[in-house]
Amino acid sequence: MTEWMGRYRPLVAALVHHVNCVSKQGPPQFIYEDIYLTPNEWQVLEYIVEHREDDQHMINMSEALAIPQSSFSKLIEKLCKDGLIERYRLAGNKKNIILKPTPLAVTAYEFHTAELYQKMFQPFFDQLECFTDEELERFTHAINVFSNNAIQLRGPAEKKKQPLIKLDR
């Protein structure tokens, strides 16, 4: 049944396992001082801190993270309430919201990423050390193609036209 995957079966299994691990919401985790965030909240905060100079609109951020806009808005509400994110508008544009991290968010990010690097990313990077830059770029591209195709497959469900039923008076 799994022959269609060929030699890529272990990679597909690892991708599925990874997605299942990171998609579990779980309880909020300690980030810094009295700040506890869920994995989704952290992911959004991380993105905003890392792109703080870009002046991206909120909608572009939600698309870049593949988080539905309604869910993204709820995450932003929580991060604003926690004093980690501030909302801005460009002069002359009342519609598009630009998100910026507060100094507290930047400090929390620096603290938490140091821990993440040591516990999670350094062992991962060590496994990739044997890749050339070109191989790493190709692998990264392959992951992005896979992710983008997954988004396309789960795109908006087609609505079937429903037949009309005549009501009796």
mmCIF file of C-alpha atoms in Angstrom:
data_model
loop_
_atom_site.group_PDB
_atom_site.id
_atom_site.type_symbol
_atom_site.label_atom_id
_atom_site.label_comp_id
_atom_site.label_asym_id
_atom_site.label_seq_id
_atom_site.Cartn_x
_atom_site.Cartn_y
_atom_site.Cartn_z
ATOM 1 C CA MET A 1 0.000 0.000 0.000
ATOM 2 C CA THR A 2 2.846 2.441 0.614
ATOM 3 C CA GLU A 3 4.952 1.516 -2.414
ATOM 4 C CA TRP A 4 4.033 4.790 -4.126
ATOM 5 C CA MET A 5 6.305 6.613 -1.645
ATOM 6 C CA GLY A 6 9.334 4.557 -2.630
ATOM 7 C CA ARG A 7 12.501 5.579 -0.847
ATOM 8 C CA TYR A 8 10.757 8.687 0.514
ATOM 9 C CA ARG A 9 8.535 6.753 2.940
ATOM 10 C CA PRO A 10 10.742 7.502 6.000
ATOM 11 C CA LEU A 11 10.811 11.195 5.036
ATOM 12 C CA VAL A 12 7.018 11.321 4.624
ATOM 13 C CA ALA A 13 6.594 9.556 7.974
ATOM 14 C CA ALA A 14 8.953 12.076 9.592
ATOM 15 C CA LEU A 15 7.018 14.990 8.056
ATOM 16 C CA VAL A 16 3.687 13.611 9.271
ATOM 17 C CA HIS A 17 5.124 13.041 12.744
ATOM 18 C CA HIS A 18 6.571 16.561 12.780
ATOM 19 C CA VAL A 19 3.284 18.151 11.732
ATOM 20 C CA ASN A 20 1.413 16.206 14.407
ATOM 21 C CA CYS A 21 3.943 17.208 17.073
ATOM 22 C CA VAL A 22 3.905 20.908 16.305
ATOM 23 C CA SER A 23 0.186 21.183 15.607
ATOM 24 C CA LYS A 24 -0.840 20.019 19.071
ATOM 25 C CA GLN A 25 -1.841 23.139 20.878
ATOM 26 C CA GLY A 26 -1.205 21.993 24.443
ATOM 27 C CA PRO A 27 -1.015 24.287 27.435
ATOM 28 C CA PRO A 28 0.855 27.590 27.301
ATOM 29 C CA GLN A 29 4.604 27.249 27.834
ATOM 30 C CA PHE A 30 6.950 29.489 29.814
ATOM 31 C CA ILE A 31 8.604 32.048 27.548
ATOM 32 C CA TYR A 32 10.010 34.730 29.821
ATOM 33 C CA GLU A 33 9.255 36.053 33.320
ATOM 34 C CA ASP A 34 5.435 35.907 33.663
ATOM 35 C CA ILE A 35 4.815 35.248 29.958
ATOM 36 C CA TYR A 36 3.268 31.942 28.936
ATOM 37 C CA LEU A 37 2.281 31.361 25.307
ATOM 38 C CA THR A 38 0.755 28.530 23.328
ATOM 39 C CA PRO A 39 2.796 27.244 20.376
ATOM 40 C CA ASN A 40 0.602 29.231 17.960
ATOM 41 C CA GLU A 41 0.966 32.426 19.994
ATOM 42 C CA TRP A 42 4.738 31.919 20.091
ATOM 43 C CA GLN A 43 4.881 31.309 16.351
ATOM 44 C CA VAL A 44 3.046 34.568 15.656
ATOM 45 C CA LEU A 45 5.156 36.542 18.136
ATOM 46 C CA GLU A 46 8.328 35.052 16.686
ATOM 47 C CA TYR A 47 7.300 36.038 13.153
ATOM 48 C CA ILE A 48 6.428 39.596 14.168
ATOM 49 C CA VAL A 49 9.714 40.075 16.038
ATOM 50 C CA GLU A 50 11.765 38.617 13.191
ATOM 51 C CA HIS A 51 9.974 40.810 10.606
ATOM 52 C CA ARG A 52 9.644 43.966 12.686
ATOM 53 C CA GLU A 53 11.388 46.128 10.069
ATOM 54 C CA ASP A 54 9.206 44.957 7.170
ATOM 55 C CA ASP A 55 5.990 46.932 7.860
ATOM 56 C CA GLN A 56 3.940 43.974 6.624
ATOM 57 C CA HIS A 57 0.187 44.174 6.819
ATOM 58 C CA MET A 58 -1.553 41.850 9.246
ATOM 59 C CA ILE A 59 -3.195 39.938 6.394
ATOM 60 C CA ASN A 60 0.204 39.226 4.799
ATOM 61 C CA MET A 61 1.497 37.881 8.096
ATOM 62 C CA SER A 62 -1.429 35.496 8.490
ATOM 63 C CA GLU A 63 -0.878 34.259 4.931
ATOM 64 C CA ALA A 64 2.874 33.822 5.465
ATOM 65 C CA LEU A 65 2.175 31.687 8.540
ATOM 66 C CA ALA A 66 -0.739 29.820 6.897
ATOM 67 C CA ILE A 67 -3.016 30.787 9.784
ATOM 68 C CA PRO A 68 -6.614 31.706 8.909
ATOM 69 C CA GLN A 69 -7.268 35.422 9.374
ATOM 70 C CA SER A 70 -9.923 34.917 12.044
ATOM 71 C CA SER A 71 -7.578 32.724 14.114
ATOM 72 C CA PHE A 72 -4.707 35.125 13.513
ATOM 73 C CA SER A 73 -6.812 38.038 14.776
ATOM 74 C CA LYS A 74 -7.608 36.154 17.988
ATOM 75 C CA LEU A 75 -3.931 35.396 18.536
ATOM 76 C CA ILE A 76 -3.072 39.062 17.989
ATOM 77 C CA GLU A 77 -5.731 40.134 20.521
ATOM 78 C CA LYS A 78 -4.066 37.939 23.162
ATOM 79 C CA LEU A 79 -0.561 39.160 22.326
ATOM 80 C CA CYS A 80 -1.711 42.802 22.462
ATOM 81 C CA LYS A 81 -3.435 42.185 25.790
ATOM 82 C CA ASP A 82 -0.200 40.682 27.122
ATOM 83 C CA GLY A 83 1.701 43.831 26.115
ATOM 84 C CA LEU A 84 3.783 42.046 23.480
ATOM 85 C CA ILE A 85 2.376 43.503 20.257
ATOM 86 C CA GLU A 86 1.234 46.969 19.230
ATOM 87 C CA ARG A 87 -0.961 47.832 16.241
ATOM 88 C CA TYR A 88 -0.171 50.623 13.808
ATOM 89 C CA ARG A 89 -1.604 52.133 10.632
ATOM 90 C CA LEU A 90 0.206 53.945 7.889
ATOM 91 C CA ALA A 91 -0.754 57.585 7.546
ATOM 92 C CA GLY A 92 -3.445 57.820 4.885
ATOM 93 C CA ASN A 93 -4.421 54.154 5.156
ATOM 94 C CA LYS A 94 -7.033 53.335 7.784
ATOM 95 C CA LYS A 95 -7.625 49.778 6.628
ATOM 96 C CA ASN A 96 -4.320 47.896 6.800
ATOM 97 C CA ILE A 97 -2.964 47.090 10.251
ATOM 98 C CA ILE A 98 0.779 46.788 10.807
ATOM 99 C CA LEU A 99 1.978 44.879 13.861
ATOM 100 C CA LYS A 100 5.118 45.699 15.812
ATOM 101 C CA PRO A 101 6.653 43.981 18.826
ATOM 102 C CA THR A 102 7.090 45.856 22.082
ATOM 103 C CA PRO A 103 10.506 45.985 23.782
ATOM 104 C CA LEU A 104 9.189 43.305 26.167
ATOM 105 C CA ALA A 105 8.416 41.048 23.198
ATOM 106 C CA VAL A 106 11.934 41.463 21.817
ATOM 107 C CA THR A 107 13.461 40.632 25.209
ATOM 108 C CA ALA A 108 11.182 37.604 25.637
ATOM 109 C CA TYR A 109 12.025 36.465 22.105
ATOM 110 C CA GLU A 110 15.779 36.705 22.737
ATOM 111 C CA PHE A 111 15.450 34.807 26.016
ATOM 112 C CA HIS A 112 13.264 32.017 24.651
ATOM 113 C CA THR A 113 15.108 31.547 21.350
ATOM 114 C CA ALA A 114 18.370 31.001 23.240
ATOM 115 C CA GLU A 115 16.695 28.101 25.053
ATOM 116 C CA LEU A 116 15.066 26.780 21.863
ATOM 117 C CA TYR A 117 18.352 26.939 20.016
ATOM 118 C CA GLN A 118 20.154 24.897 22.641
ATOM 119 C CA LYS A 119 17.448 22.274 23.239
ATOM 120 C CA MET A 120 15.827 21.943 19.822
ATOM 121 C CA PHE A 121 17.546 23.615 16.916
ATOM 122 C CA GLN A 122 21.241 22.929 17.558
ATOM 123 C CA PRO A 123 20.723 19.114 17.528
ATOM 124 C CA PHE A 124 18.615 19.521 14.356
ATOM 125 C CA PHE A 125 21.224 21.740 12.693
ATOM 126 C CA ASP A 126 23.926 19.229 13.671
ATOM 127 C CA GLN A 127 22.107 16.582 11.607
ATOM 128 C CA LEU A 128 22.092 18.903 8.589
ATOM 129 C CA GLU A 129 25.749 19.867 8.871
ATOM 130 C CA CYS A 130 26.762 17.403 6.132
ATOM 131 C CA PHE A 131 24.492 19.146 3.586
ATOM 132 C CA THR A 132 26.104 21.631 1.216
ATOM 133 C CA ASP A 133 24.436 25.032 1.000
ATOM 134 C CA GLU A 134 22.945 24.003 -2.357
ATOM 135 C CA GLU A 135 21.568 20.746 -0.929
ATOM 136 C CA LEU A 136 20.100 22.590 2.039
ATOM 137 C CA GLU A 137 18.514 25.141 -0.292
ATOM 138 C CA ARG A 138 17.039 22.348 -2.432
ATOM 139 C CA PHE A 139 15.701 20.522 0.635
ATOM 140 C CA THR A 140 14.171 23.745 1.966
ATOM 141 C CA HIS A 141 12.566 24.361 -1.407
ATOM 142 C CA ALA A 142 11.152 20.817 -1.417
ATOM 143 C CA ILE A 143 9.580 21.366 2.027
ATOM 144 C CA ASN A 144 8.039 24.638 0.802
ATOM 145 C CA VAL A 145 6.637 22.957 -2.324
ATOM 146 C CA PHE A 146 5.147 20.231 -0.138
ATOM 147 C CA SER A 147 3.593 22.785 2.243
ATOM 148 C CA ASN A 148 2.189 24.952 -0.544
ATOM 149 C CA ASN A 149 0.648 21.912 -2.249
ATOM 150 C CA ALA A 150 -0.918 20.866 1.053
ATOM 151 C CA ILE A 151 -2.490 24.319 1.354
ATOM 152 C CA GLN A 152 -3.792 24.089 -2.217
ATOM 153 C CA LEU A 153 -5.310 20.653 -1.599
ATOM 154 C CA ARG A 154 -7.246 21.811 1.429
ATOM 155 C CA GLY A 155 -8.344 25.011 -0.308
ATOM 156 C CA PRO A 156 -11.895 26.264 -0.123
ATOM 157 C CA ALA A 157 -14.444 23.513 -0.446
ATOM 158 C CA GLU A 158 -16.489 23.766 -3.598
ATOM 159 C CA LYS A 159 -20.083 24.521 -2.850
ATOM 160 C CA LYS A 160 -22.500 22.343 -4.714
ATOM 161 C CA LYS A 161 -25.577 24.075 -5.917
ATOM 162 C CA GLN A 162 -28.438 22.845 -3.824
ATOM 163 C CA PRO A 163 -31.722 22.066 -5.541
ATOM 164 C CA LEU A 164 -34.680 24.237 -4.665
ATOM 165 C CA ILE A 165 -37.563 22.677 -2.804
ATOM 166 C CA LYS A 166 -40.902 24.306 -3.350
ATOM 167 C CA LEU A 167 -42.760 25.055 -0.143
ATOM 168 C CA ASP A 168 -46.478 24.469 0.155
ATOM 169 C CA ARG A 169 -48.544 27.448 1.093
#
